[in-house]
Tab-separated table of C-alpha atoms in Angstrom:
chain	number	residue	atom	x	y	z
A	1	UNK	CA	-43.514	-1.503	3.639
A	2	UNK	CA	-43.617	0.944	1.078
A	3	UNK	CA	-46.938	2.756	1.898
A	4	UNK	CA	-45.453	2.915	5.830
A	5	UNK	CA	-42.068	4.374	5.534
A	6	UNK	CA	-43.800	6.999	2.580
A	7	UNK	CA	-45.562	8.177	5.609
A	8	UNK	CA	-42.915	8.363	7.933
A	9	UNK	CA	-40.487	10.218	5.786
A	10	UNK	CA	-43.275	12.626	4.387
A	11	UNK	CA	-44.807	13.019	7.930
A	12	UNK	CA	-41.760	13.401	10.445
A	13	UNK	CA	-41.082	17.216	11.249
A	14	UNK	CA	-37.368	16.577	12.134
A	15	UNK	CA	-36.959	15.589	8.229
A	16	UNK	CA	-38.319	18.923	7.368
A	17	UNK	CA	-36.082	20.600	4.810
A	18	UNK	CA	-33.589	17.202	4.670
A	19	UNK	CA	-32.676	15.194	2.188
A	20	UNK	CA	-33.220	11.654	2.664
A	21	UNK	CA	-32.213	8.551	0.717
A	22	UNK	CA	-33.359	4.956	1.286
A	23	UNK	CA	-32.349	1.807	-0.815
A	24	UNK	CA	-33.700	-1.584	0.280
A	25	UNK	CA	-32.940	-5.042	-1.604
A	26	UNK	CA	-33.360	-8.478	-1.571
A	27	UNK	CA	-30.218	-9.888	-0.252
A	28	UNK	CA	-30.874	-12.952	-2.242
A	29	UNK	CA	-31.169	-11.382	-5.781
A	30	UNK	CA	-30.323	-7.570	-5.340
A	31	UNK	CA	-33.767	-6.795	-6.773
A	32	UNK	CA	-34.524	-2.819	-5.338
A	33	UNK	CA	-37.799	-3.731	-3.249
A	34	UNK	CA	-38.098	0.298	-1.571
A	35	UNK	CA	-36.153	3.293	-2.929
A	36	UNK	CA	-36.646	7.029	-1.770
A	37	UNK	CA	-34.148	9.504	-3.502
A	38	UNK	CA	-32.050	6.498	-3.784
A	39	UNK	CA	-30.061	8.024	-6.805
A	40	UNK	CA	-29.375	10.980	-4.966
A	41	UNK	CA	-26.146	11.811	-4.343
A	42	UNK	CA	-25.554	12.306	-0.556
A	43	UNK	CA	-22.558	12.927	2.046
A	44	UNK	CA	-22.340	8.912	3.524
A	45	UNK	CA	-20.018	9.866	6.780
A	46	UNK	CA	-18.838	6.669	8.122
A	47	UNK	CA	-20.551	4.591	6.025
A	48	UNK	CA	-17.496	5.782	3.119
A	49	UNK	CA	-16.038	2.972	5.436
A	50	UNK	CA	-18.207	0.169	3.595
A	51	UNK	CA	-16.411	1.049	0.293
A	52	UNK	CA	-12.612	0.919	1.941
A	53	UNK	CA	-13.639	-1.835	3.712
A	54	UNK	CA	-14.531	-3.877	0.484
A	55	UNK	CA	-11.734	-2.428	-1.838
A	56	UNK	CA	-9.318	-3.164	0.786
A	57	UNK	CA	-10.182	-6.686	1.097
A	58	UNK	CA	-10.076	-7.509	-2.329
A	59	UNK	CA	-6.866	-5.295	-3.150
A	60	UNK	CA	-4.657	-5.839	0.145
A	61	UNK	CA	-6.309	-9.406	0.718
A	62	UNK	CA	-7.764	-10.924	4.338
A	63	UNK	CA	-3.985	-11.777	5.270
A	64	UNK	CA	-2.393	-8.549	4.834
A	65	UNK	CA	-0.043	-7.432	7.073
A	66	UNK	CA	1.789	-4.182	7.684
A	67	UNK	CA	5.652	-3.975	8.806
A	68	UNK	CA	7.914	-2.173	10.883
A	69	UNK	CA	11.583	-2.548	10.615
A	70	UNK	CA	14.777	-1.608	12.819
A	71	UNK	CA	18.132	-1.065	10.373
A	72	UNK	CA	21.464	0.468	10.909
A	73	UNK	CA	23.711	2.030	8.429
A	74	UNK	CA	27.109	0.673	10.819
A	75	UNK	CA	28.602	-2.486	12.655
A	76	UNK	CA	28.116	-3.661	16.120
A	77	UNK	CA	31.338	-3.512	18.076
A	78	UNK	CA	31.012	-5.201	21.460
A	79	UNK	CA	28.718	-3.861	23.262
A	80	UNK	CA	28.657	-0.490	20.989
A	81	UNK	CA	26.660	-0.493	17.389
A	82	UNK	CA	29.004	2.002	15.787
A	83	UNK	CA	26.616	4.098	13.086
A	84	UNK	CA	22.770	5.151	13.705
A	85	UNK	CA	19.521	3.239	14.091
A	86	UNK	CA	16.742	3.475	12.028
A	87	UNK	CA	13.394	2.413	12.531
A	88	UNK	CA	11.304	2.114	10.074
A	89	UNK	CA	7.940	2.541	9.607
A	90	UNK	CA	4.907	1.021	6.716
A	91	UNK	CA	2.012	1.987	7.481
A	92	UNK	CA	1.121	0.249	10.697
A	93	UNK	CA	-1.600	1.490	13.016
A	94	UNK	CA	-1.433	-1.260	15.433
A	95	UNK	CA	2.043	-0.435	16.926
A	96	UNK	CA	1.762	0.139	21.066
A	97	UNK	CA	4.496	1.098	23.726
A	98	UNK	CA	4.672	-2.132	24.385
A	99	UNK	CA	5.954	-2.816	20.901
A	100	UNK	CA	8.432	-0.128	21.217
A	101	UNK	CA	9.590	-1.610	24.181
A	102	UNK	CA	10.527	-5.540	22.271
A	103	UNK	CA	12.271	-3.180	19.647
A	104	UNK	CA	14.863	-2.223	22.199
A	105	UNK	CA	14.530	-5.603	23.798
A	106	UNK	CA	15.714	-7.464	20.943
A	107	UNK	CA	18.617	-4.733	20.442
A	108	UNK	CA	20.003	-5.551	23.597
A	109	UNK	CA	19.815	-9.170	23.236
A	110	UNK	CA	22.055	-8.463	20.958
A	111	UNK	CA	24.551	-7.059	23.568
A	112	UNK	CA	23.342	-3.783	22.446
A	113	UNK	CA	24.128	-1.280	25.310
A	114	UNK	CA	24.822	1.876	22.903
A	115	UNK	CA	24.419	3.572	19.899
A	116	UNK	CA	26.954	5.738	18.880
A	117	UNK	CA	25.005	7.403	16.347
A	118	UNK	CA	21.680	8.733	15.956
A	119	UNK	CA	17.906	7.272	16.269
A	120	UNK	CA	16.128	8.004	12.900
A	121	UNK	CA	12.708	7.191	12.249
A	122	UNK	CA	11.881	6.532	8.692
A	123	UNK	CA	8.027	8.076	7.603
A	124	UNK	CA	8.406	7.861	3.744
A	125	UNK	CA	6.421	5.039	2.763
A	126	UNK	CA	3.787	7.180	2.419
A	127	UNK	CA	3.856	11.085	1.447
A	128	UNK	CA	4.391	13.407	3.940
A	129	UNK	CA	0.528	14.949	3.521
A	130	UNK	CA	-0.652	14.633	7.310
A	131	UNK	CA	-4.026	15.658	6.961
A	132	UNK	CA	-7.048	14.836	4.332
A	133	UNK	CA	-7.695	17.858	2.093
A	134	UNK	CA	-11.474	18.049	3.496
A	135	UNK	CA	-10.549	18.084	7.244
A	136	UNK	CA	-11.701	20.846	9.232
A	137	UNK	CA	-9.723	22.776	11.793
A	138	UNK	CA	-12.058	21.864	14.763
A	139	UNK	CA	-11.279	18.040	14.008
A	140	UNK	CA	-7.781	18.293	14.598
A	141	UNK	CA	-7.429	17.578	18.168
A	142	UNK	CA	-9.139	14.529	17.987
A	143	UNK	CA	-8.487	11.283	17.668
A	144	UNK	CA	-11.084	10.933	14.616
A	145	UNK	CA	-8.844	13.658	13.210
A	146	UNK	CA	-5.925	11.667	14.206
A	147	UNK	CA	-2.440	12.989	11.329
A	148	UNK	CA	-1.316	9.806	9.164
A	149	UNK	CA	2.089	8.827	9.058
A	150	UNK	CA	4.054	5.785	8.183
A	151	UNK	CA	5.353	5.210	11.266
A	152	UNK	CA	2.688	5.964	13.981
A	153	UNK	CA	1.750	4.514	17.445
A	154	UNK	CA	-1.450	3.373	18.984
A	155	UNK	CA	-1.871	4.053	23.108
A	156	UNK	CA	-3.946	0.768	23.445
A	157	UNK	CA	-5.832	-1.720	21.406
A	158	UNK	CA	-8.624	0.614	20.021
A	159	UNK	CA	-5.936	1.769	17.395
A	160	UNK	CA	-6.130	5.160	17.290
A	161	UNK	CA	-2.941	5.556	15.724
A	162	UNK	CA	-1.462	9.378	16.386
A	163	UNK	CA	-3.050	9.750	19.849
A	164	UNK	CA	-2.372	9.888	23.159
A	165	UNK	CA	-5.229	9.118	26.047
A	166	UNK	CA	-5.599	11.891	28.617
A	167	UNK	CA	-7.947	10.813	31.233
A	168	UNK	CA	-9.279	13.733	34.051
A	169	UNK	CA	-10.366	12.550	37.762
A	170	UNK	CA	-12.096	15.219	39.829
A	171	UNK	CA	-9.853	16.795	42.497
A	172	UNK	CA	-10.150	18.543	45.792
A	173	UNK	CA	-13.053	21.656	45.355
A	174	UNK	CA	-11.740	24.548	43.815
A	175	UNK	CA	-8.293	22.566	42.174
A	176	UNK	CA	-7.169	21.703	38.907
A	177	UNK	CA	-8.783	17.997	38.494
A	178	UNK	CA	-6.148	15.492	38.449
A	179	UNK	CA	-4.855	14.641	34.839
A	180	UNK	CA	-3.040	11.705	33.463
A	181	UNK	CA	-1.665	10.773	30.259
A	182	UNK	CA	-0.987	7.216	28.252
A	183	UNK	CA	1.501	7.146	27.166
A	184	UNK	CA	3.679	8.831	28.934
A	185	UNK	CA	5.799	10.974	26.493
A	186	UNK	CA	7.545	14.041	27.251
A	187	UNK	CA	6.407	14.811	23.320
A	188	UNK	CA	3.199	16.548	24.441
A	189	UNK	CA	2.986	19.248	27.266
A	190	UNK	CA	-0.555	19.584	29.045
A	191	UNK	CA	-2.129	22.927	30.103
A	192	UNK	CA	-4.772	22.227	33.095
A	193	UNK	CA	-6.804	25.125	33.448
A	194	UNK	CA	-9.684	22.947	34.451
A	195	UNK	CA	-11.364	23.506	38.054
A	196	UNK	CA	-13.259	21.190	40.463
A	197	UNK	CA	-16.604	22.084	41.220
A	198	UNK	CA	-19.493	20.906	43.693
A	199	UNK	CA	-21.884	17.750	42.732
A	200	UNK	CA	-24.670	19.698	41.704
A	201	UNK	CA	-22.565	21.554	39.103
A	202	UNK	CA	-22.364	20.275	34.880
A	203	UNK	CA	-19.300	18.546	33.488
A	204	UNK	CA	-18.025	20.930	30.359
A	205	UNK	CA	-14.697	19.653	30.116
A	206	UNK	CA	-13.125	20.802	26.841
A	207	UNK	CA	-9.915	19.559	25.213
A	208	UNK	CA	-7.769	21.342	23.051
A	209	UNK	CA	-4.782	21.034	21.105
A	210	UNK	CA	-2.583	23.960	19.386
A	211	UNK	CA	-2.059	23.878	16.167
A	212	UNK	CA	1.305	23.516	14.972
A	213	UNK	CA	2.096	22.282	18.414
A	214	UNK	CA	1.490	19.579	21.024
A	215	UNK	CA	0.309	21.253	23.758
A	216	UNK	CA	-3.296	20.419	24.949
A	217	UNK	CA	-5.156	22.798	26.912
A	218	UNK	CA	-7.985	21.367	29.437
A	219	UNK	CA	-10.199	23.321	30.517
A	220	UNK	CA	-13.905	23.105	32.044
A	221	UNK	CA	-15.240	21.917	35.066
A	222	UNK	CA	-15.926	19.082	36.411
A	223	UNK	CA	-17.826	18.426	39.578
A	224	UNK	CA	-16.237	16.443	42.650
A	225	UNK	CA	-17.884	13.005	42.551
A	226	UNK	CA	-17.959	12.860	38.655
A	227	UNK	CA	-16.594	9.027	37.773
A	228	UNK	CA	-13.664	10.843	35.347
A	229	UNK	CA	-13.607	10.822	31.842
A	230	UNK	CA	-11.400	10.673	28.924
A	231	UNK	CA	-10.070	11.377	25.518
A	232	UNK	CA	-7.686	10.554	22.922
A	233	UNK	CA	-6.219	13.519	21.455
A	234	UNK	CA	-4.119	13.669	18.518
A	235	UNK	CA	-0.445	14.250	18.138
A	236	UNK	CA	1.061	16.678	15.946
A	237	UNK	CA	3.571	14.798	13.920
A	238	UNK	CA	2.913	11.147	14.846
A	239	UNK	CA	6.338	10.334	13.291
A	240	UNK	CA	8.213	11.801	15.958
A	241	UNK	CA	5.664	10.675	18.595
A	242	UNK	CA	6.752	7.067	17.334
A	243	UNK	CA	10.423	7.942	18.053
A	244	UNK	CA	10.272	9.109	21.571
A	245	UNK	CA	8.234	6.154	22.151
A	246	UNK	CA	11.110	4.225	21.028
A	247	UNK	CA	13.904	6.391	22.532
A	248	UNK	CA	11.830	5.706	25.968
A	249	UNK	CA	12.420	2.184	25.207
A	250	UNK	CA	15.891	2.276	24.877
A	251	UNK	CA	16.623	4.206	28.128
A	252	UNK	CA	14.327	1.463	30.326
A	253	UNK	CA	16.356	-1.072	28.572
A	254	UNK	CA	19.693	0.329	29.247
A	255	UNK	CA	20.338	1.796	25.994
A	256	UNK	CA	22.112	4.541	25.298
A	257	UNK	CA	22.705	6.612	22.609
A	258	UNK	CA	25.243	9.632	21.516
A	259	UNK	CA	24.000	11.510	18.358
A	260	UNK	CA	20.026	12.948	19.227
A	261	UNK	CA	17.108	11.955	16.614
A	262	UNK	CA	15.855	13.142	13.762
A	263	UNK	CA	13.622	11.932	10.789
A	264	UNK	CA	14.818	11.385	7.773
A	265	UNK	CA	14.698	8.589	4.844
A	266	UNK	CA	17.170	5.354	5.612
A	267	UNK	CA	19.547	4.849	3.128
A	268	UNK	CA	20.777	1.966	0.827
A	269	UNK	CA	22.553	-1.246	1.608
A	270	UNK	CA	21.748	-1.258	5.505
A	271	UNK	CA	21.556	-4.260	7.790
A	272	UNK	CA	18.216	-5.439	9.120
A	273	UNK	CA	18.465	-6.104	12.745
A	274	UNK	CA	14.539	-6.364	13.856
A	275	UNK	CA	11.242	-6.315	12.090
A	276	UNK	CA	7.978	-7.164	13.189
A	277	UNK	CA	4.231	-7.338	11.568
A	278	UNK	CA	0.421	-6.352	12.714
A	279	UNK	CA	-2.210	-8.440	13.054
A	280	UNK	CA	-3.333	-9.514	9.545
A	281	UNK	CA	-5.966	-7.475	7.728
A	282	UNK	CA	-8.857	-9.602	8.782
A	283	UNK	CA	-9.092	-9.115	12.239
A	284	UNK	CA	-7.722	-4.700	12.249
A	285	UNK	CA	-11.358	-4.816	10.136
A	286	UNK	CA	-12.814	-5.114	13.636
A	287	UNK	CA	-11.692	-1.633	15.203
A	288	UNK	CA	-11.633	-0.424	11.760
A	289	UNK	CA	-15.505	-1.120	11.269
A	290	UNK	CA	-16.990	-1.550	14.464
A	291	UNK	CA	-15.788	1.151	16.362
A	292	UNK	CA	-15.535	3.332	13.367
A	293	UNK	CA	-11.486	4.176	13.225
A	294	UNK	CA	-11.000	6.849	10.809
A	295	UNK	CA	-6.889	6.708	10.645
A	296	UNK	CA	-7.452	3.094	10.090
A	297	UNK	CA	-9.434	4.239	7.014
A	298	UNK	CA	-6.963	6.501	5.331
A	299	UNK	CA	-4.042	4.119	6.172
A	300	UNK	CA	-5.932	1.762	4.404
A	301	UNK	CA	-6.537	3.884	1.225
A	302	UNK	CA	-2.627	5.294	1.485
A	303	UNK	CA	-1.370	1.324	1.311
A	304	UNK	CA	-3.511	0.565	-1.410
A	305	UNK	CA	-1.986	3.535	-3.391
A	306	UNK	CA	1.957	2.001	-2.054
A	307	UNK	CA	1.227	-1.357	-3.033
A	308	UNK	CA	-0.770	-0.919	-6.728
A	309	UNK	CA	1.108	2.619	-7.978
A	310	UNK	CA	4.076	2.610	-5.806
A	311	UNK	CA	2.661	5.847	-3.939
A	312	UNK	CA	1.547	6.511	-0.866
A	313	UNK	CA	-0.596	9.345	-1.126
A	314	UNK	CA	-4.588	10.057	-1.121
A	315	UNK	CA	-4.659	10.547	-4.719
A	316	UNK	CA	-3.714	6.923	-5.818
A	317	UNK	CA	-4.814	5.303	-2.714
A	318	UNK	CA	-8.542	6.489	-4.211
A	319	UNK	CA	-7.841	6.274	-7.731
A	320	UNK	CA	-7.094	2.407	-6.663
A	321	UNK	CA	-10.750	2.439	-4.607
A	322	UNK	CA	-12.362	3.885	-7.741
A	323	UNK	CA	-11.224	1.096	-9.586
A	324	UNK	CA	-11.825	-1.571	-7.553
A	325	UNK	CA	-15.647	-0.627	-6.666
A	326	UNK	CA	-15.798	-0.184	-11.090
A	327	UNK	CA	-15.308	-4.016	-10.927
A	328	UNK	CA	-18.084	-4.253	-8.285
A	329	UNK	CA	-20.420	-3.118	-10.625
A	330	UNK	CA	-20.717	0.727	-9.079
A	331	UNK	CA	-21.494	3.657	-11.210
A	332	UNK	CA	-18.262	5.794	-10.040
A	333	UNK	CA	-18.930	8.366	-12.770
A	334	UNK	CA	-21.492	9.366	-10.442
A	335	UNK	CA	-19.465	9.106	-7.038
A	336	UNK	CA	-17.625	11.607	-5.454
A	337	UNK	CA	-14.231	9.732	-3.388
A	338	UNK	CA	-12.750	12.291	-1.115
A	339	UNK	CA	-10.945	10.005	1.836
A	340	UNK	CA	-11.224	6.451	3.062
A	341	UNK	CA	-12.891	7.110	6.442
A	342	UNK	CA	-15.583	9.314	5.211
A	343	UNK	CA	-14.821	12.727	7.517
A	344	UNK	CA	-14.878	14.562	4.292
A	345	UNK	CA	-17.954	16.753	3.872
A	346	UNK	CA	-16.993	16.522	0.222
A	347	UNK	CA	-17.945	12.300	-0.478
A	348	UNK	CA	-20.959	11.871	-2.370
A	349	UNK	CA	-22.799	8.414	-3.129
A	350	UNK	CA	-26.365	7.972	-3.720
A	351	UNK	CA	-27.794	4.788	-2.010
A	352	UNK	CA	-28.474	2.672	-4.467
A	353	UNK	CA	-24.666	2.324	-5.092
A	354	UNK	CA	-24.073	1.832	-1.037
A	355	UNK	CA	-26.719	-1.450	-1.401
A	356	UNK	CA	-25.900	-2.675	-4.283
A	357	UNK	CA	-21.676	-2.813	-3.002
A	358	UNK	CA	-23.443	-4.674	0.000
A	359	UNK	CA	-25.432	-6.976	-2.340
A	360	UNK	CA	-22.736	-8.099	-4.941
A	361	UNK	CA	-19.709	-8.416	-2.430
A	362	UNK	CA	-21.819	-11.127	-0.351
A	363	UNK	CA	-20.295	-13.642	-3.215
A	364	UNK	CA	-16.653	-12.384	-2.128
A	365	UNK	CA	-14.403	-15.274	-0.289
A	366	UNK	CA	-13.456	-12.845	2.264
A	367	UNK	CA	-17.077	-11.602	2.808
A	368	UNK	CA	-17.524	-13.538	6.253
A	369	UNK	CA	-14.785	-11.446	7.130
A	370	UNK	CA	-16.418	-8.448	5.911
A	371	UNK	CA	-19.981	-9.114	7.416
A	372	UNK	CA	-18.203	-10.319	11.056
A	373	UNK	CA	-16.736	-6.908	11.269
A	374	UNK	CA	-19.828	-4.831	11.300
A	375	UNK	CA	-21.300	-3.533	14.321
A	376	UNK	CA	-23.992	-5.868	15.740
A	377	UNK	CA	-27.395	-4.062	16.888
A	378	UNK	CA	-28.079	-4.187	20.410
A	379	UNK	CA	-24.901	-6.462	21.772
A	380	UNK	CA	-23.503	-5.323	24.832
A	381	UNK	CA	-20.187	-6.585	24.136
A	382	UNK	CA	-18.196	-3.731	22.796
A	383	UNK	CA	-16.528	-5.489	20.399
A	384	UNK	CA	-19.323	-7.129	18.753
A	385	UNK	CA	-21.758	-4.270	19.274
A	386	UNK	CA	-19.379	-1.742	18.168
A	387	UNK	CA	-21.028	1.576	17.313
A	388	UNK	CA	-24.535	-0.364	17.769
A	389	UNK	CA	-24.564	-1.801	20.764
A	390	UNK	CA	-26.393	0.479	22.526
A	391	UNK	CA	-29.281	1.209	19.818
A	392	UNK	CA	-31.862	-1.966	18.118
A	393	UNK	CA	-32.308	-4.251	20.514
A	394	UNK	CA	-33.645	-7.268	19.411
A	395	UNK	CA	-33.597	-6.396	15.988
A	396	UNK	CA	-31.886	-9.000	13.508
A	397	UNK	CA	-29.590	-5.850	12.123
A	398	UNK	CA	-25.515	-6.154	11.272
A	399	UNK	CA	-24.644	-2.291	9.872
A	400	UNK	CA	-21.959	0.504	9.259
A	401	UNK	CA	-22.893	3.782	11.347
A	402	UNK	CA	-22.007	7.198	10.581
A	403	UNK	CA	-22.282	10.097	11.580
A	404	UNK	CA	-21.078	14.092	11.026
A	405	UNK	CA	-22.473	17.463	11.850
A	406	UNK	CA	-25.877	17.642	9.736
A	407	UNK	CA	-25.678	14.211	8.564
A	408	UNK	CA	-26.734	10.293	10.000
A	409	UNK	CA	-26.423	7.521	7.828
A	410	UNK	CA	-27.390	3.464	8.565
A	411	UNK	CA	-25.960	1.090	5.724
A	412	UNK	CA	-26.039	-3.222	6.409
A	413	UNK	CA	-28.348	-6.296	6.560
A	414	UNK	CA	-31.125	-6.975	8.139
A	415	UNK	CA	-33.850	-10.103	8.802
A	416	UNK	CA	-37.057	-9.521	8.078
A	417	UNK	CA	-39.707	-11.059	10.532
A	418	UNK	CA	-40.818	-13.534	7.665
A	419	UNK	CA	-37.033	-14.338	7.774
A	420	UNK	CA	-36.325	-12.781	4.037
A	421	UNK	CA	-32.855	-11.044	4.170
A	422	UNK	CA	-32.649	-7.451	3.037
A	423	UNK	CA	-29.839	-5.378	2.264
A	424	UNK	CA	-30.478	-1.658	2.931
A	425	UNK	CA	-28.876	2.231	3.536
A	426	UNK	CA	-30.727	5.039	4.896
A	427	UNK	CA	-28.753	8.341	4.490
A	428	UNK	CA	-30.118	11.733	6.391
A	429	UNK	CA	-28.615	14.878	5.619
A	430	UNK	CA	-29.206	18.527	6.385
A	431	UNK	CA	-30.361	17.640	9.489
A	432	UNK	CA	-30.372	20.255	12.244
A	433	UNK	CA	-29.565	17.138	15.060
A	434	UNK	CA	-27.965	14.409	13.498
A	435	UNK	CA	-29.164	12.446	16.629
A	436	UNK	CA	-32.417	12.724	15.764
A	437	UNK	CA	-31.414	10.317	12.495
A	438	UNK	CA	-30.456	7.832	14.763
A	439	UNK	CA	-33.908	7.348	16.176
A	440	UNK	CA	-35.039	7.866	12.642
A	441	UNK	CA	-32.886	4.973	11.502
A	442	UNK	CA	-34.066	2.408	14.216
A	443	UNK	CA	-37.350	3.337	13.612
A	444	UNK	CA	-37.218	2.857	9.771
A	445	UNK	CA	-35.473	-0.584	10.954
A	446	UNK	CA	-38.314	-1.701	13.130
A	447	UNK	CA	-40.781	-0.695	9.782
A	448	UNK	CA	-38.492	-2.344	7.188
A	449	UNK	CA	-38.717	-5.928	9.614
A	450	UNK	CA	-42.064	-6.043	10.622
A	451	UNK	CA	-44.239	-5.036	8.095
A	452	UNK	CA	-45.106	-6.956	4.422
């Protein structure tokens, strides 16, 4: 093994002038059986998911689940709740219209028919920092750049909390393509400036959002027998995009209310009318880890900071994950934490520390957990294959995926063809085409399985 992938890392031009660090172990015993740089400390992408994923687990536990509550600061009179409504929010990601719409449901089963005060949504469980201090400005509109509030809203069941999904269908030549939106919210406005364009012509549709505003721009071209496409796009203020979704609610369920919205903290001694919880922590590791959700991530790391300091923030949410990978056995000292997703060009961890997490947390009660949400090479099922289900066929691999400009990174398990279980991270960066690493990767995979 050792002779083979010396040769392909020495020999490939596309690694010319990049810094690559490999780590293979025993699975059985941890002992380091191939190392290449693997103390070198390198930018890990997505696989700064592996270390959330672990910490979270063992802080928050498999059954974890985040809540959402409805309160009101008056009295229900009839048919009339005299004072406001405020809905609360804790952190959840997993919160859909269709959540928004058993809120109002259950207000009026009450014999709720009006509010004579105001809707309030509540964000201050966590701190009212939006963005990662690493994020880059062209990573805003999307949904892997998605702002992180306490009360937030998913459009569908990939999570992508802070979004909405715009979807584009070729129109008639020469007109604006047709546009949709899911949710529909009157809290973003949409700019087509897109054309439709013969066959023959390239799709270069480009979505943008304003800063400091949510108006998306489309623009592009797309030719006239092109299947459609779409995007999630981020929100600017998820908080209030969680309120409209509500105050949409109310109106389809005959609700009415006198006094506007706002957001603002709910006060003391108010009555609980509704709550509700997310799916427990076990099974959001699926979208978290398999399709790579990066506002899962930092949600993650934000509750870990609420429940163990009392704060919602970045800086105890990681001073909590520095901790808890200290009691896996990790050499932090050496570590550079920047988020919980791993967008941050800033995170630095060799390889070495990457395996050996993987080794030692196989002995973890909730590790099935852990190892079931990894993407699966070459499964066509999306949810099992997650960010691999297109790459490894027939390869025995289970692995985190990442990826950023100038930077690939493979981190997981794997079955030799002698049946001997390895544990293993590759990490590429300063490539020119971070795509390249992904052939890279399978091909190290293929070497690391079938050869002594």
């Amino acid at each position: 093994m050792k002779k083979s992938i010396d040769t392909y890392l020495k020999q490939s031009p596309k690694l010319a002038g990049a810094i690559v660090g490999v780590s293979i172990r025993r699975a059985d015993t941890g002992e380091t059986i191939y190392e290449h740089k693997a103390d070198t400390r390198l930018r890990p992408a997505s696989n700064m998911k592996l270390l959330t994923a672990a910490a979270s687990l063992a802080v928050l536990g498999e059954a974890y689940r985040f809540s959402t509550e409805i309160r009101t600061d008056g009295i229900i009179k009839g048919e009339c709740l005299v004072g406001n409504v405020y809905l609360i929010g804790k952190g959840d990601p997993t919160l859909l219209p269709k959540d928004f719409a058993g809120f109002a449901a259950k207000l009026r089963a009450m014999g709720i028919q009006h509010i004579s005060g105001k809707v309030i949504g509540d964000d201050t469980w966590y701190d009212s920092v939006r963005l990662s201090p690493d994020m880059i400005w062209s990573d805003e509109t999307y949904y892997y750049g998605a702002q992180i509030s306490a009360l937030t809203a998913s459009p569908d069941s990939d999570y992508h909390a802070g979004t909405i999904k715009v979807e584009i269908r070729p129109n008639k030549l020469g007109e604006n393509p047709i546009i949709t939106s899911s949710p529909e919210s009157t809290y973003i406005e949409i700019d087509n400036k897109a054309v439709t364009v013969e066959t023959n012509k390239k799709e270069n549709i480009i979505f943008e959002r304003q800063h400091g505003s949510n108006l998306i721009t489309i623009t592009g071209e797309i030719p006239d027998r092109h299947e459609g496409l779409k995007e999630w796009v981020s929100v600017w203020e998820p908080t209030g995009y969680a309120v409209d979704l509500f105050k949409q609610a109310l109106t389809k369920h005959h609700i009415t209310y006198s006094g506007g919205w706002e957001i603002a903290k709910v006060p003391t001694n108010t009555k609980l009318l509704h709550f509700c919880y997310s799916i427990p922590l076990s099974k959001l590791m699926v979208p978290f880890m398999k399709h790579s959700n990066n506002t899962i991530g930092e949600i993650l790391i934000k509750e870990m900071g609420k429940q163990v300091y009392g704060e919602g923030s970045w800086e105890k949410g990681l001073n909590v994950l520095e901790k808890q990978l200290v009691n896996f056995g990790m050499e932090t000292k050496g570590l550079m934490l920047r988020d919980g997703s791993g967008i941050s060009h800033m995170n630095l961890i060799p390889a070495n520390q990457i395996s050996w997490l993987l080794y030692v947390i196989q002995k973890k009660e909730w590790f099935s957990t852990y190892f079931h949400a990894l993407p699966v090479a070459g499964e066509s099922e999306r949810d099992i294959g997650g960010t691999l289900q297109h790459r490894m066929h027939g390869l025995p691999v289970q692995a985190k995926t990442g990826s950023l400009y100038t930077i690939s990174t493979l981190s997981g398990y794997a079955e030799k063809a002698n049946k001997e279980k390895i544990v293993f991270s590759i990490m590429f960066n300063n490539l020119l085409d971070e795509e390249e690493g992904k052939r890279m990767e399978n091909q190290l995979l293929d070497m690391m399985i079938h050869s002594e």
